[in-house]
mmCIF file of C-alpha atoms in Angstrom:
data_model
loop_
_atom_site.group_PDB
_atom_site.id
_atom_site.type_symbol
_atom_site.label_atom_id
_atom_site.label_comp_id
_atom_site.label_asym_id
_atom_site.label_seq_id
_atom_site.Cartn_x
_atom_site.Cartn_y
_atom_site.Cartn_z
ATOM 1 C CA UNK A 1 159.932 117.040 175.751
ATOM 2 C CA UNK A 2 157.600 119.068 177.993
ATOM 3 C CA UNK A 3 153.855 119.018 177.537
ATOM 4 C CA UNK A 4 151.386 121.849 178.009
ATOM 5 C CA UNK A 5 148.289 120.920 180.000
ATOM 6 C CA UNK A 6 145.438 123.416 180.095
ATOM 7 C CA UNK A 7 143.106 123.432 183.111
ATOM 8 C CA UNK A 8 140.604 126.189 182.360
ATOM 9 C CA UNK A 9 137.495 126.626 184.456
ATOM 10 C CA UNK A 10 134.210 127.641 182.890
ATOM 11 C CA UNK A 11 132.735 131.106 183.427
ATOM 12 C CA UNK A 12 129.211 131.878 184.576
ATOM 13 C CA UNK A 13 128.050 131.725 180.948
ATOM 14 C CA UNK A 14 129.425 128.244 180.512
ATOM 15 C CA UNK A 15 132.147 129.455 178.187
ATOM 16 C CA UNK A 16 135.647 128.069 178.264
ATOM 17 C CA UNK A 17 138.005 125.720 176.594
ATOM 18 C CA UNK A 18 138.611 122.029 177.112
ATOM 19 C CA UNK A 19 142.188 121.105 176.403
ATOM 20 C CA UNK A 20 142.938 117.955 174.399
ATOM 21 C CA UNK A 21 144.810 116.300 177.263
ATOM 22 C CA UNK A 22 142.530 117.512 180.037
ATOM 23 C CA UNK A 23 140.429 114.924 181.815
ATOM 24 C CA UNK A 24 136.694 115.422 182.107
ATOM 25 C CA UNK A 25 136.889 115.318 185.906
ATOM 26 C CA UNK A 26 139.223 118.332 185.911
ATOM 27 C CA UNK A 27 136.521 120.653 184.501
ATOM 28 C CA UNK A 28 134.559 122.421 187.186
ATOM 29 C CA UNK A 29 132.231 125.392 187.571
ATOM 30 C CA UNK A 30 132.783 127.547 190.634
ATOM 31 C CA UNK A 31 129.366 129.252 190.494
ATOM 32 C CA UNK A 32 127.023 126.410 189.556
ATOM 33 C CA UNK A 33 127.092 123.460 191.916
ATOM 34 C CA UNK A 34 124.909 121.196 189.815
ATOM 35 C CA UNK A 35 126.149 122.282 186.384
ATOM 36 C CA UNK A 36 126.518 119.252 184.088
ATOM 37 C CA UNK A 37 130.021 118.485 182.985
ATOM 38 C CA UNK A 38 130.643 119.274 179.366
ATOM 39 C CA UNK A 39 131.630 116.444 177.066
ATOM 40 C CA UNK A 40 135.053 116.505 175.532
ATOM 41 C CA UNK A 41 135.178 117.934 171.976
ATOM 42 C CA UNK A 42 134.444 115.442 169.220
ATOM 43 C CA UNK A 43 137.067 116.941 166.929
ATOM 44 C CA UNK A 44 140.549 118.071 167.987
ATOM 45 C CA UNK A 45 143.134 119.514 165.596
ATOM 46 C CA UNK A 46 146.722 120.563 166.152
ATOM 47 C CA UNK A 47 148.172 123.077 163.669
ATOM 48 C CA UNK A 48 151.848 123.197 162.739
ATOM 49 C CA UNK A 49 152.675 126.393 160.854
ATOM 50 C CA UNK A 50 155.573 126.203 158.406
ATOM 51 C CA UNK A 51 157.878 129.179 158.040
ATOM 52 C CA UNK A 52 156.234 131.490 155.512
ATOM 53 C CA UNK A 53 152.870 129.719 155.877
ATOM 54 C CA UNK A 54 149.747 130.880 154.037
ATOM 55 C CA UNK A 55 147.643 132.859 156.491
ATOM 56 C CA UNK A 56 144.333 132.330 154.670
ATOM 57 C CA UNK A 57 144.749 128.537 154.714
ATOM 58 C CA UNK A 58 145.247 128.519 158.481
ATOM 59 C CA UNK A 59 142.491 131.069 159.135
ATOM 60 C CA UNK A 60 139.855 129.359 156.976
ATOM 61 C CA UNK A 61 140.424 125.981 158.608
ATOM 62 C CA UNK A 62 140.525 127.383 162.145
ATOM 63 C CA UNK A 63 137.423 129.524 161.633
ATOM 64 C CA UNK A 64 135.486 126.594 160.215
ATOM 65 C CA UNK A 65 136.313 124.677 163.397
ATOM 66 C CA UNK A 66 135.420 127.699 165.536
ATOM 67 C CA UNK A 67 132.010 128.134 163.951
ATOM 68 C CA UNK A 68 131.249 124.414 163.850
ATOM 69 C CA UNK A 69 132.199 124.041 167.505
ATOM 70 C CA UNK A 70 129.235 125.973 168.839
ATOM 71 C CA UNK A 71 125.801 127.330 167.924
ATOM 72 C CA UNK A 72 125.583 130.701 166.198
ATOM 73 C CA UNK A 73 128.739 132.801 166.446
ATOM 74 C CA UNK A 74 129.608 132.443 170.139
ATOM 75 C CA UNK A 75 132.980 130.778 169.526
ATOM 76 C CA UNK A 76 132.810 128.380 172.468
ATOM 77 C CA UNK A 77 134.969 125.319 171.972
ATOM 78 C CA UNK A 78 132.279 122.787 172.753
ATOM 79 C CA UNK A 79 132.414 120.362 169.824
ATOM 80 C CA UNK A 80 135.789 121.373 168.357
ATOM 81 C CA UNK A 81 139.114 122.309 169.882
ATOM 82 C CA UNK A 82 142.481 123.181 168.377
ATOM 83 C CA UNK A 83 146.008 124.288 169.209
ATOM 84 C CA UNK A 84 148.815 125.992 167.339
ATOM 85 C CA UNK A 85 151.733 123.673 168.075
ATOM 86 C CA UNK A 86 155.401 124.549 168.045
ATOM 87 C CA UNK A 87 158.692 123.405 169.501
ATOM 88 C CA UNK A 88 159.399 127.054 170.365
ATOM 89 C CA UNK A 89 157.391 129.816 172.071
ATOM 90 C CA UNK A 90 158.409 132.217 169.291
ATOM 91 C CA UNK A 91 155.916 133.440 166.701
ATOM 92 C CA UNK A 92 155.920 132.175 163.106
ATOM 93 C CA UNK A 93 155.738 134.646 160.207
ATOM 94 C CA UNK A 94 153.244 134.004 157.431
ATOM 95 C CA UNK A 95 153.941 134.720 153.763
ATOM 96 C CA UNK A 96 152.131 138.067 154.104
ATOM 97 C CA UNK A 97 154.161 139.059 157.173
ATOM 98 C CA UNK A 98 151.504 138.524 159.861
ATOM 99 C CA UNK A 99 152.966 136.627 162.820
ATOM 100 C CA UNK A 100 151.120 133.969 164.803
ATOM 101 C CA UNK A 101 152.201 132.762 168.251
ATOM 102 C CA UNK A 102 151.866 129.111 169.319
ATOM 103 C CA UNK A 103 149.339 128.131 171.982
ATOM 104 C CA UNK A 104 150.897 124.810 173.009
ATOM 105 C CA UNK A 105 154.102 122.845 172.865
ATOM 106 C CA UNK A 106 154.390 119.596 170.919
ATOM 107 C CA UNK A 107 152.053 117.671 173.230
ATOM 108 C CA UNK A 108 151.261 113.973 172.881
ATOM 109 C CA UNK A 109 150.006 113.575 169.263
ATOM 110 C CA UNK A 110 147.307 111.121 170.319
ATOM 111 C CA UNK A 111 145.611 114.102 172.012
ATOM 112 C CA UNK A 112 144.456 115.131 168.529
ATOM 113 C CA UNK A 113 142.394 113.600 165.777
ATOM 114 C CA UNK A 114 144.484 115.403 163.148
ATOM 115 C CA UNK A 115 147.726 117.308 162.855
ATOM 116 C CA UNK A 116 147.381 119.919 160.088
ATOM 117 C CA UNK A 117 150.577 121.205 158.472
ATOM 118 C CA UNK A 118 150.022 124.638 156.941
ATOM 119 C CA UNK A 119 152.510 125.246 154.143
ATOM 120 C CA UNK A 120 153.346 128.407 152.276
ATOM 121 C CA UNK A 121 156.322 129.735 150.360
ATOM 122 C CA UNK A 122 158.189 126.938 148.585
ATOM 123 C CA UNK A 123 161.361 129.025 148.508
ATOM 124 C CA UNK A 124 161.785 128.710 152.297
ATOM 125 C CA UNK A 125 164.475 126.230 153.307
ATOM 126 C CA UNK A 126 163.633 123.851 156.170
ATOM 127 C CA UNK A 127 160.033 125.026 156.685
ATOM 128 C CA UNK A 128 159.819 122.872 159.843
ATOM 129 C CA UNK A 129 162.509 122.377 162.466
ATOM 130 C CA UNK A 130 163.804 118.935 163.418
ATOM 131 C CA UNK A 131 161.548 118.640 166.490
ATOM 132 C CA UNK A 132 158.470 119.328 164.376
ATOM 133 C CA UNK A 133 159.591 116.821 161.737
ATOM 134 C CA UNK A 134 160.062 114.181 164.431
ATOM 135 C CA UNK A 135 156.672 115.083 165.891
ATOM 136 C CA UNK A 136 154.998 114.332 162.564
ATOM 137 C CA UNK A 137 156.693 110.931 162.516
ATOM 138 C CA UNK A 138 155.460 110.257 166.036
ATOM 139 C CA UNK A 139 151.928 111.304 165.073
ATOM 140 C CA UNK A 140 151.966 109.031 162.031
ATOM 141 C CA UNK A 141 153.140 106.074 164.130
ATOM 142 C CA UNK A 142 150.333 106.772 166.607
ATOM 143 C CA UNK A 143 147.745 106.623 163.819
ATOM 144 C CA UNK A 144 146.841 110.306 164.060
ATOM 145 C CA UNK A 145 145.449 111.809 160.835
ATOM 146 C CA UNK A 146 147.798 114.128 158.945
ATOM 147 C CA UNK A 147 146.572 117.037 156.822
ATOM 148 C CA UNK A 148 148.560 119.023 154.265
ATOM 149 C CA UNK A 149 147.100 122.485 153.646
ATOM 150 C CA UNK A 150 148.295 124.484 150.646
ATOM 151 C CA UNK A 151 151.961 123.499 150.164
ATOM 152 C CA UNK A 152 151.853 121.534 153.410
ATOM 153 C CA UNK A 153 151.363 118.661 150.973
ATOM 154 C CA UNK A 154 154.999 119.140 149.891
ATOM 155 C CA UNK A 155 156.113 118.824 153.514
ATOM 156 C CA UNK A 156 154.164 115.623 154.084
ATOM 157 C CA UNK A 157 155.522 114.154 150.836
ATOM 158 C CA UNK A 158 159.077 115.212 151.669
ATOM 159 C CA UNK A 159 158.982 113.210 154.899
ATOM 160 C CA UNK A 160 157.249 110.140 153.492
ATOM 161 C CA UNK A 161 153.767 110.584 154.959
ATOM 162 C CA UNK A 162 151.702 110.262 151.765
ATOM 163 C CA UNK A 163 152.147 106.583 150.976
ATOM 164 C CA UNK A 164 148.899 105.221 149.566
ATOM 165 C CA UNK A 165 147.409 108.714 149.282
ATOM 166 C CA UNK A 166 146.875 110.527 145.995
ATOM 167 C CA UNK A 167 148.076 114.037 146.839
ATOM 168 C CA UNK A 168 145.956 117.044 145.950
ATOM 169 C CA UNK A 169 148.194 119.836 144.648
ATOM 170 C CA UNK A 170 147.316 123.283 143.336
ATOM 171 C CA UNK A 171 147.623 123.774 139.570
ATOM 172 C CA UNK A 172 150.136 126.521 140.406
ATOM 173 C CA UNK A 173 152.575 124.081 142.022
ATOM 174 C CA UNK A 174 151.713 120.853 140.220
ATOM 175 C CA UNK A 175 154.751 120.821 137.922
ATOM 176 C CA UNK A 176 157.185 121.483 140.771
ATOM 177 C CA UNK A 177 155.538 118.767 142.864
ATOM 178 C CA UNK A 178 155.978 116.269 140.014
ATOM 179 C CA UNK A 179 159.632 117.219 139.699
ATOM 180 C CA UNK A 180 160.310 116.803 143.412
ATOM 181 C CA UNK A 181 158.220 113.668 143.951
ATOM 182 C CA UNK A 182 157.951 111.857 140.609
ATOM 183 C CA UNK A 183 156.642 108.632 142.168
ATOM 184 C CA UNK A 184 153.930 110.234 144.287
ATOM 185 C CA UNK A 185 150.393 109.859 142.812
ATOM 186 C CA UNK A 186 148.660 113.206 142.279
ATOM 187 C CA UNK A 187 145.003 114.209 142.260
ATOM 188 C CA UNK A 188 145.868 116.901 139.760
ATOM 189 C CA UNK A 189 142.477 118.511 139.241
ATOM 190 C CA UNK A 190 140.618 118.136 142.541
ATOM 191 C CA UNK A 191 140.198 120.748 145.253
ATOM 192 C CA UNK A 192 140.988 118.326 148.096
ATOM 193 C CA UNK A 193 141.462 114.656 148.975
ATOM 194 C CA UNK A 194 140.231 113.133 152.220
ATOM 195 C CA UNK A 195 141.098 109.559 153.106
ATOM 196 C CA UNK A 196 140.747 107.903 156.481
ATOM 197 C CA UNK A 197 144.090 109.104 157.879
ATOM 198 C CA UNK A 198 145.406 111.549 155.259
ATOM 199 C CA UNK A 199 144.045 114.715 153.709
ATOM 200 C CA UNK A 200 145.574 117.175 151.256
ATOM 201 C CA UNK A 201 144.205 120.370 149.808
ATOM 202 C CA UNK A 202 144.967 122.676 146.893
ATOM 203 C CA UNK A 203 144.657 125.709 149.168
ATOM 204 C CA UNK A 204 142.626 128.877 148.796
ATOM 205 C CA UNK A 205 138.924 128.640 149.552
ATOM 206 C CA UNK A 206 139.108 124.842 149.166
ATOM 207 C CA UNK A 207 140.552 124.752 152.705
ATOM 208 C CA UNK A 208 137.094 125.605 154.044
ATOM 209 C CA UNK A 209 135.584 122.786 151.973
ATOM 210 C CA UNK A 210 138.069 120.289 153.405
ATOM 211 C CA UNK A 211 137.507 121.532 156.960
ATOM 212 C CA UNK A 212 133.741 121.283 156.444
ATOM 213 C CA UNK A 213 134.052 117.701 155.202
ATOM 214 C CA UNK A 214 136.053 116.795 158.312
ATOM 215 C CA UNK A 215 133.487 118.516 160.534
ATOM 216 C CA UNK A 216 130.723 116.569 158.801
ATOM 217 C CA UNK A 217 132.624 113.309 159.336
ATOM 218 C CA UNK A 218 133.208 113.827 163.067
ATOM 219 C CA UNK A 219 130.330 116.028 164.250
ATOM 220 C CA UNK A 220 127.541 116.108 161.669
ATOM 221 C CA UNK A 221 125.834 118.136 158.983
ATOM 222 C CA UNK A 222 124.250 120.623 161.381
ATOM 223 C CA UNK A 223 127.652 121.786 162.640
ATOM 224 C CA UNK A 224 128.972 121.927 159.083
ATOM 225 C CA UNK A 225 125.980 123.976 157.943
ATOM 226 C CA UNK A 226 126.384 126.420 160.834
ATOM 227 C CA UNK A 227 129.983 127.107 159.847
ATOM 228 C CA UNK A 228 129.341 127.381 156.121
ATOM 229 C CA UNK A 229 126.368 129.731 156.497
ATOM 230 C CA UNK A 230 128.259 132.151 158.744
ATOM 231 C CA UNK A 231 131.234 132.046 156.360
ATOM 232 C CA UNK A 232 128.801 132.928 153.523
ATOM 233 C CA UNK A 233 129.637 129.743 151.622
ATOM 234 C CA UNK A 234 126.382 128.791 149.959
ATOM 235 C CA UNK A 235 127.344 125.604 148.115
ATOM 236 C CA UNK A 236 129.171 122.603 149.531
ATOM 237 C CA UNK A 237 131.971 121.549 147.186
ATOM 238 C CA UNK A 238 132.991 117.919 147.051
ATOM 239 C CA UNK A 239 136.538 116.522 146.773
ATOM 240 C CA UNK A 240 136.145 115.641 143.103
ATOM 241 C CA UNK A 241 135.175 119.189 142.099
ATOM 242 C CA UNK A 242 137.750 120.673 139.737
ATOM 243 C CA UNK A 243 140.066 123.478 140.799
ATOM 244 C CA UNK A 244 138.732 126.914 139.950
ATOM 245 C CA UNK A 245 141.332 128.042 137.457
ATOM 246 C CA UNK A 246 140.188 128.115 133.831
ATOM 247 C CA UNK A 247 143.167 126.987 131.738
ATOM 248 C CA UNK A 248 144.385 129.684 129.390
ATOM 249 C CA UNK A 249 141.807 130.986 126.892
ATOM 250 C CA UNK A 250 139.297 128.158 127.271
ATOM 251 C CA UNK A 251 136.116 128.689 129.253
ATOM 252 C CA UNK A 252 133.708 125.907 130.142
ATOM 253 C CA UNK A 253 131.500 124.892 133.020
ATOM 254 C CA UNK A 254 131.721 121.210 132.180
ATOM 255 C CA UNK A 255 133.710 119.451 134.897
ATOM 256 C CA UNK A 256 135.052 116.770 132.538
ATOM 257 C CA UNK A 257 136.312 119.292 129.984
ATOM 258 C CA UNK A 258 137.948 121.377 132.724
ATOM 259 C CA UNK A 259 139.627 118.269 134.103
ATOM 260 C CA UNK A 260 140.907 117.310 130.648
ATOM 261 C CA UNK A 261 142.292 120.813 130.067
ATOM 262 C CA UNK A 262 144.035 120.778 133.428
ATOM 263 C CA UNK A 263 145.613 117.434 132.561
ATOM 264 C CA UNK A 264 146.889 118.854 129.283
ATOM 265 C CA UNK A 265 148.289 121.911 131.010
ATOM 266 C CA UNK A 266 150.076 119.800 133.599
ATOM 267 C CA UNK A 267 151.612 117.596 130.890
ATOM 268 C CA UNK A 268 153.021 120.132 128.448
ATOM 269 C CA UNK A 269 156.453 118.519 128.293
ATOM 270 C CA UNK A 270 155.554 114.859 128.857
ATOM 271 C CA UNK A 271 152.629 114.678 126.473
ATOM 272 C CA UNK A 272 149.668 112.430 127.194
ATOM 273 C CA UNK A 273 147.892 110.634 124.339
ATOM 274 C CA UNK A 274 144.362 111.990 123.884
ATOM 275 C CA UNK A 275 142.985 108.523 124.610
ATOM 276 C CA UNK A 276 144.713 108.543 127.982
ATOM 277 C CA UNK A 277 143.378 112.016 128.776
ATOM 278 C CA UNK A 278 139.891 110.755 128.002
ATOM 279 C CA UNK A 279 140.357 107.681 130.183
ATOM 280 C CA UNK A 280 141.622 109.754 133.115
ATOM 281 C CA UNK A 281 138.456 111.863 133.094
ATOM 282 C CA UNK A 282 136.201 108.828 132.735
ATOM 283 C CA UNK A 283 135.363 109.071 129.025
ATOM 284 C CA UNK A 284 136.151 107.299 125.791
ATOM 285 C CA UNK A 285 138.156 109.198 123.184
ATOM 286 C CA UNK A 286 135.081 109.674 120.990
ATOM 287 C CA UNK A 287 133.046 110.964 123.925
ATOM 288 C CA UNK A 288 135.794 113.465 124.787
ATOM 289 C CA UNK A 289 136.009 114.650 121.184
ATOM 290 C CA UNK A 290 132.253 115.200 121.011
ATOM 291 C CA UNK A 291 132.296 117.029 124.346
ATOM 292 C CA UNK A 292 135.152 119.330 123.260
ATOM 293 C CA UNK A 293 133.347 120.105 120.018
ATOM 294 C CA UNK A 294 130.145 120.961 121.896
ATOM 295 C CA UNK A 295 131.766 122.968 124.698
ATOM 296 C CA UNK A 296 134.752 124.603 122.972
ATOM 297 C CA UNK A 297 134.150 124.244 119.252
ATOM 298 C CA UNK A 298 137.485 122.527 118.784
ATOM 299 C CA UNK A 299 139.096 119.106 119.129
ATOM 300 C CA UNK A 300 141.099 117.869 122.126
ATOM 301 C CA UNK A 301 144.246 117.700 119.940
ATOM 302 C CA UNK A 302 143.848 121.305 118.779
ATOM 303 C CA UNK A 303 143.206 122.492 122.324
ATOM 304 C CA UNK A 304 146.289 120.619 123.558
ATOM 305 C CA UNK A 305 148.418 122.237 120.844
ATOM 306 C CA UNK A 306 147.174 125.701 121.789
ATOM 307 C CA UNK A 307 147.988 125.080 125.453
ATOM 308 C CA UNK A 308 151.530 124.025 124.507
ATOM 309 C CA UNK A 309 152.046 127.002 122.187
ATOM 310 C CA UNK A 310 150.758 129.455 124.791
ATOM 311 C CA UNK A 311 153.156 127.936 127.321
ATOM 312 C CA UNK A 312 155.962 128.266 124.784
ATOM 313 C CA UNK A 313 155.086 131.932 124.218
ATOM 314 C CA UNK A 314 155.623 132.679 127.908
ATOM 315 C CA UNK A 315 159.021 130.968 127.813
ATOM 316 C CA UNK A 316 160.038 132.830 124.657
ATOM 317 C CA UNK A 317 159.083 136.231 126.054
ATOM 318 C CA UNK A 318 160.034 135.866 129.704
ATOM 319 C CA UNK A 319 163.060 133.542 129.839
ATOM 320 C CA UNK A 320 166.471 133.298 128.231
ATOM 321 C CA UNK A 321 166.042 129.606 127.343
ATOM 322 C CA UNK A 322 167.205 128.718 123.858
ATOM 323 C CA UNK A 323 164.572 128.011 121.216
ATOM 324 C CA UNK A 324 165.370 124.293 121.246
ATOM 325 C CA UNK A 325 165.040 124.264 125.055
ATOM 326 C CA UNK A 326 161.649 125.942 124.774
ATOM 327 C CA UNK A 327 160.593 123.469 122.092
ATOM 328 C CA UNK A 328 161.523 120.450 124.199
ATOM 329 C CA UNK A 329 159.939 121.921 127.337
ATOM 330 C CA UNK A 330 156.637 122.221 125.457
ATOM 331 C CA UNK A 331 156.596 118.755 123.928
ATOM 332 C CA UNK A 332 157.977 119.472 120.419
ATOM 333 C CA UNK A 333 160.504 117.065 118.967
ATOM 334 C CA UNK A 334 162.583 119.649 117.073
ATOM 335 C CA UNK A 335 163.077 123.393 116.910
ATOM 336 C CA UNK A 336 162.115 123.433 113.228
ATOM 337 C CA UNK A 337 158.750 121.782 113.870
ATOM 338 C CA UNK A 338 158.197 124.064 116.827
ATOM 339 C CA UNK A 339 159.106 127.234 114.901
ATOM 340 C CA UNK A 340 156.805 126.293 112.044
ATOM 341 C CA UNK A 341 153.811 125.710 114.291
ATOM 342 C CA UNK A 342 154.628 128.794 116.406
ATOM 343 C CA UNK A 343 154.726 131.027 113.322
ATOM 344 C CA UNK A 344 151.462 129.595 112.012
ATOM 345 C CA UNK A 345 149.793 130.358 115.356
ATOM 346 C CA UNK A 346 151.338 133.721 116.318
ATOM 347 C CA UNK A 347 152.360 135.118 112.927
ATOM 348 C CA UNK A 348 156.088 135.299 113.780
ATOM 349 C CA UNK A 349 158.879 132.859 114.524
ATOM 350 C CA UNK A 350 159.920 132.483 118.174
ATOM 351 C CA UNK A 351 163.265 134.201 117.485
ATOM 352 C CA UNK A 352 161.774 137.228 115.743
ATOM 353 C CA UNK A 353 159.092 137.646 118.411
ATOM 354 C CA UNK A 354 161.716 137.502 121.170
ATOM 355 C CA UNK A 355 163.893 140.130 119.402
ATOM 356 C CA UNK A 356 160.894 142.430 119.011
ATOM 357 C CA UNK A 357 159.940 141.959 122.670
ATOM 358 C CA UNK A 358 163.462 142.695 123.910
ATOM 359 C CA UNK A 359 163.615 145.798 121.698
ATOM 360 C CA UNK A 360 160.279 147.036 123.011
ATOM 361 C CA UNK A 361 161.414 146.610 126.630
ATOM 362 C CA UNK A 362 164.578 148.575 125.846
ATOM 363 C CA UNK A 363 162.589 151.446 124.338
ATOM 364 C CA UNK A 364 160.265 151.590 127.371
ATOM 365 C CA UNK A 365 163.248 151.809 129.743
ATOM 366 C CA UNK A 366 164.820 154.616 127.741
#
């Protein structure tokens, strides 16, 4: 496989780019005889864009590197460098339709500190081609760090690169991830996970937090602060911070309560005992009950039931699943028990509410 080697000379202002496989001796300045040679970047990242990738995930990570790589907003690649890698010179379309062209072929993986896989639409078949899949294997064997951004975590899991790593997955895709990879540990409520050689991220603005943490690890806090201030991100978020979504009708600023609610939401069908929920968020059952009472004015059990019933309501109104299928999908042992609790909560049985909803849709169409 061919390799792309960049040999770019610096301009009079000292601007320019140092390629990951370029030797220091190859950098020269035609106008300054005694100009000191620039050190190689401390952080080098290769991006692989999946078909239908999320543009914001790629842009946030790349811009954090861009701003951390220099002082101010001059965009010189002094401390950071990156490439968009591909087995083909053709552009890759993002989920919003914007196309991005590669800047390098699949060069030697050891040229980079990390290879970041930017995922996107889960409905896309074969998001990476076979050369890119093999390249990830080669990078893993070489000890290069692998990063899954957005649904790039699915791609890394699919090809066996998350062993020993607890994968961070967005609340939006958590259930599908569990179905596809039932034996893969999940950090179900965190915004990102960063181990020594693996990183995964829920996506969205959390991509900038992950990129900043990597910048801090390799370059330092000053570079991180430069990037975050220009991006107008005022508060550094840590990996253990909970994902931003507030589950259903519950609002709380307490991280432990939010984490418990997310756990409940992610285990609607395979119910977790309240004691286990408490343990997973670092509390005893009594502590969790007191916290729920203080923050929400209800018990964990009552909150869990509401989450399940609200999930059932969506299935009743927006799917053709039978009532027993809905009941089982939301953790109820029988349709009779489910219907009784549903009616107590919503004032109608699931069947009558579905008939009324279908009738209302028919009247709106006519």
